[in-house]
Amino acid sequence: QVHLVESGGGSVQAGGSLRLSCEASGYTHGSYCMGWFRRQAPGEKREKVATIDSNDRTNYADSVKGRFTISQDNAARIVFLQMDSLKPEDTAVYYCAAEIGRVCLGAFGYWGQGTQVTVSS
């Protein structure tokens, strides 16, 4: 069982930056794809923000390309999301997720509880 805990959310003005962290525990043998998702309003579908696989290959949603950066510290089992040039439309609950496998196929079976990010204009 993989346990994920997010931190680093908060409130910031437009143009500001935040860095989210996701600490993972309970790993067994094998590789994982890690991702950040967000839900912008209750009842809306979670949107993929960024993913990173075991070879550090990354993928971003078009809406965050050039502003957000996903990275990971494999030894510490922490995944980061550096968010720069934040916009009010980035306001959402951000979730960390894990998928078993060396590459990201979109089958994320493990989720954190989420952390709120609020960007004011």
PDB file of C-alpha atoms in Angstrom:
ATOM      1  CA  GLN A   1       0.000   0.000   0.000  1.00  0.00           C
ATOM      2  CA  VAL A   2       1.393   3.402  -1.026  1.00  0.00           C
ATOM      3  CA  HIS A   3       0.620   6.342   1.238  1.00  0.00           C
ATOM      4  CA  LEU A   4       0.913   9.886  -0.159  1.00  0.00           C
ATOM      5  CA  VAL A   5       0.924  13.130   1.828  1.00  0.00           C
ATOM      6  CA  GLU A   6       0.896  16.532   0.142  1.00  0.00           C
ATOM      7  CA  SER A   7       2.113  19.798   1.636  1.00  0.00           C
ATOM      8  CA  GLY A   8       2.983  23.317   0.540  1.00  0.00           C
ATOM      9  CA  GLY A   9      -0.385  24.648  -0.474  1.00  0.00           C
ATOM     10  CA  GLY A  10      -1.590  28.079   0.527  1.00  0.00           C
ATOM     11  CA  SER A  11      -2.696  31.471  -0.715  1.00  0.00           C
ATOM     12  CA  VAL A  12      -0.689  33.671  -3.040  1.00  0.00           C
ATOM     13  CA  GLN A  13      -1.256  36.638  -5.303  1.00  0.00           C
ATOM     14  CA  ALA A  14      -1.262  36.293  -9.062  1.00  0.00           C
ATOM     15  CA  GLY A  15       2.273  36.144 -10.412  1.00  0.00           C
ATOM     16  CA  GLY A  16       3.577  34.501  -7.269  1.00  0.00           C
ATOM     17  CA  SER A  17       5.029  31.056  -6.675  1.00  0.00           C
ATOM     18  CA  LEU A  18       4.360  28.017  -4.544  1.00  0.00           C
ATOM     19  CA  ARG A  19       6.134  24.689  -4.201  1.00  0.00           C
ATOM     20  CA  LEU A  20       4.106  21.589  -3.445  1.00  0.00           C
ATOM     21  CA  SER A  21       5.654  18.461  -1.986  1.00  0.00           C
ATOM     22  CA  CYS A  22       4.386  14.907  -1.888  1.00  0.00           C
ATOM     23  CA  GLU A  23       5.988  12.417   0.473  1.00  0.00           C
ATOM     24  CA  ALA A  24       5.464   8.772  -0.381  1.00  0.00           C
ATOM     25  CA  SER A  25       5.727   5.788   1.932  1.00  0.00           C
ATOM     26  CA  GLY A  26       4.823   2.125   1.936  1.00  0.00           C
ATOM     27  CA  TYR A  27       6.642   1.366  -1.321  1.00  0.00           C
ATOM     28  CA  THR A  28       7.395  -2.197  -2.192  1.00  0.00           C
ATOM     29  CA  HIS A  29       9.723  -3.281  -4.976  1.00  0.00           C
ATOM     30  CA  GLY A  30       9.264  -1.735  -8.388  1.00  0.00           C
ATOM     31  CA  SER A  31       9.017   1.606 -10.129  1.00  0.00           C
ATOM     32  CA  TYR A  32       6.312   4.237 -10.033  1.00  0.00           C
ATOM     33  CA  CYS A  33       4.979   7.014 -12.173  1.00  0.00           C
ATOM     34  CA  MET A  34       4.085  10.045 -10.067  1.00  0.00           C
ATOM     35  CA  GLY A  35       1.641  12.761 -10.941  1.00  0.00           C
ATOM     36  CA  TRP A  36      -0.016  15.962  -9.792  1.00  0.00           C
ATOM     37  CA  PHE A  37      -3.677  16.541 -10.498  1.00  0.00           C
ATOM     38  CA  ARG A  38      -6.085  19.292  -9.535  1.00  0.00           C
ATOM     39  CA  ARG A  39      -9.794  19.795  -9.019  1.00  0.00           C
ATOM     40  CA  GLN A  40     -10.822  23.386  -9.523  1.00  0.00           C
ATOM     41  CA  ALA A  41     -14.332  23.170  -8.084  1.00  0.00           C
ATOM     42  CA  PRO A  42     -16.375  20.584  -6.197  1.00  0.00           C
ATOM     43  CA  GLY A  43     -17.987  18.127  -8.576  1.00  0.00           C
ATOM     44  CA  GLU A  44     -15.537  18.809 -11.374  1.00  0.00           C
ATOM     45  CA  LYS A  45     -13.272  16.112 -12.746  1.00  0.00           C
ATOM     46  CA  ARG A  46      -9.685  16.020 -11.568  1.00  0.00           C
ATOM     47  CA  GLU A  47      -7.402  17.443 -14.235  1.00  0.00           C
ATOM     48  CA  LYS A  48      -3.912  16.118 -14.853  1.00  0.00           C
ATOM     49  CA  VAL A  49      -1.317  18.821 -14.212  1.00  0.00           C
ATOM     50  CA  ALA A  50       2.008  17.015 -14.606  1.00  0.00           C
ATOM     51  CA  THR A  51       3.542  13.555 -14.464  1.00  0.00           C
ATOM     52  CA  ILE A  52       7.040  12.164 -14.060  1.00  0.00           C
ATOM     53  CA  ASP A  53       8.131   8.596 -14.606  1.00  0.00           C
ATOM     54  CA  SER A  54      10.939   6.503 -13.168  1.00  0.00           C
ATOM     55  CA  ASN A  55      13.320   7.816 -15.851  1.00  0.00           C
ATOM     56  CA  ASP A  56      12.418  11.433 -15.007  1.00  0.00           C
ATOM     57  CA  ARG A  57      10.480  11.905 -18.224  1.00  0.00           C
ATOM     58  CA  THR A  58       7.878  14.600 -17.665  1.00  0.00           C
ATOM     59  CA  ASN A  59       4.573  15.590 -19.190  1.00  0.00           C
ATOM     60  CA  TYR A  60       2.528  18.730 -18.573  1.00  0.00           C
ATOM     61  CA  ALA A  61      -0.939  19.993 -19.234  1.00  0.00           C
ATOM     62  CA  ASP A  62      -0.928  22.754 -21.855  1.00  0.00           C
ATOM     63  CA  SER A  63      -2.345  25.184 -19.303  1.00  0.00           C
ATOM     64  CA  VAL A  64       0.751  24.954 -17.069  1.00  0.00           C
ATOM     65  CA  LYS A  65       3.582  24.425 -19.558  1.00  0.00           C
ATOM     66  CA  GLY A  66       6.413  26.862 -19.001  1.00  0.00           C
ATOM     67  CA  ARG A  67       5.086  27.819 -15.546  1.00  0.00           C
ATOM     68  CA  PHE A  68       5.080  24.574 -13.533  1.00  0.00           C
ATOM     69  CA  THR A  69       7.919  22.105 -13.044  1.00  0.00           C
ATOM     70  CA  ILE A  70       7.604  18.582 -11.663  1.00  0.00           C
ATOM     71  CA  SER A  71      10.630  16.874 -10.162  1.00  0.00           C
ATOM     72  CA  GLN A  72      11.413  14.062  -7.771  1.00  0.00           C
ATOM     73  CA  ASP A  73      13.950  12.955  -5.203  1.00  0.00           C
ATOM     74  CA  ASN A  74      13.892   9.192  -5.537  1.00  0.00           C
ATOM     75  CA  ALA A  75      16.080   8.571  -2.520  1.00  0.00           C
ATOM     76  CA  ALA A  76      13.772  10.576  -0.263  1.00  0.00           C
ATOM     77  CA  ARG A  77      10.633   9.447  -2.139  1.00  0.00           C
ATOM     78  CA  ILE A  78       9.393  13.017  -2.530  1.00  0.00           C
ATOM     79  CA  VAL A  79       7.807  14.556  -5.601  1.00  0.00           C
ATOM     80  CA  PHE A  80       7.714  18.313  -6.055  1.00  0.00           C
ATOM     81  CA  LEU A  81       5.599  20.692  -8.105  1.00  0.00           C
ATOM     82  CA  GLN A  82       7.172  24.120  -8.495  1.00  0.00           C
ATOM     83  CA  MET A  83       4.463  26.546  -9.556  1.00  0.00           C
ATOM     84  CA  ASP A  84       5.544  29.932 -10.895  1.00  0.00           C
ATOM     85  CA  SER A  85       3.636  32.794 -12.506  1.00  0.00           C
ATOM     86  CA  LEU A  86       0.489  31.602 -10.811  1.00  0.00           C
ATOM     87  CA  LYS A  87      -2.864  32.714 -12.166  1.00  0.00           C
ATOM     88  CA  PRO A  88      -6.272  32.880 -10.471  1.00  0.00           C
ATOM     89  CA  GLU A  89      -7.390  29.984 -12.683  1.00  0.00           C
ATOM     90  CA  ASP A  90      -4.760  27.800 -11.005  1.00  0.00           C
ATOM     91  CA  THR A  91      -6.864  27.913  -7.845  1.00  0.00           C
ATOM     92  CA  ALA A  92      -7.728  24.313  -7.003  1.00  0.00           C
ATOM     93  CA  VAL A  93      -7.176  21.423  -4.661  1.00  0.00           C
ATOM     94  CA  TYR A  94      -3.974  19.728  -5.831  1.00  0.00           C
ATOM     95  CA  TYR A  95      -3.568  15.973  -5.460  1.00  0.00           C
ATOM     96  CA  CYS A  96      -0.514  13.780  -5.647  1.00  0.00           C
ATOM     97  CA  ALA A  97      -0.952  10.366  -7.279  1.00  0.00           C
ATOM     98  CA  ALA A  98       1.113   7.246  -7.922  1.00  0.00           C
ATOM     99  CA  GLU A  99       0.901   4.559 -10.596  1.00  0.00           C
ATOM    100  CA  ILE A 100       2.842   1.302 -10.483  1.00  0.00           C
ATOM    101  CA  GLY A 101       5.136   0.956 -13.471  1.00  0.00           C
ATOM    102  CA  ARG A 102       8.188   2.463 -15.149  1.00  0.00           C
ATOM    103  CA  VAL A 103       6.165   4.684 -17.469  1.00  0.00           C
ATOM    104  CA  CYS A 104       2.992   6.707 -17.018  1.00  0.00           C
ATOM    105  CA  LEU A 105      -0.050   5.031 -18.531  1.00  0.00           C
ATOM    106  CA  GLY A 106      -2.730   6.971 -16.686  1.00  0.00           C
ATOM    107  CA  ALA A 107      -3.737   4.204 -14.264  1.00  0.00           C
ATOM    108  CA  PHE A 108      -3.137   6.037 -11.003  1.00  0.00           C
ATOM    109  CA  GLY A 109      -4.247   3.832  -8.132  1.00  0.00           C
ATOM    110  CA  TYR A 110      -2.923   5.758  -5.162  1.00  0.00           C
ATOM    111  CA  TRP A 111      -3.956   9.266  -4.155  1.00  0.00           C
ATOM    112  CA  GLY A 112      -3.158  11.785  -1.470  1.00  0.00           C
ATOM    113  CA  GLN A 113      -5.715  13.814   0.450  1.00  0.00           C
ATOM    114  CA  GLY A 114      -5.041  17.016  -1.458  1.00  0.00           C
ATOM    115  CA  THR A 115      -3.758  20.485  -0.618  1.00  0.00           C
ATOM    116  CA  GLN A 116      -5.544  23.756  -1.373  1.00  0.00           C
ATOM    117  CA  VAL A 117      -3.929  26.384  -3.593  1.00  0.00           C
ATOM    118  CA  THR A 118      -5.651  29.760  -3.844  1.00  0.00           C
ATOM    119  CA  VAL A 119      -4.427  32.461  -6.223  1.00  0.00           C
ATOM    120  CA  SER A 120      -5.939  35.923  -5.860  1.00  0.00           C
ATOM    121  CA  SER A 121      -5.950  38.583  -8.530  1.00  0.00           C
TER     122      SER A 121
END
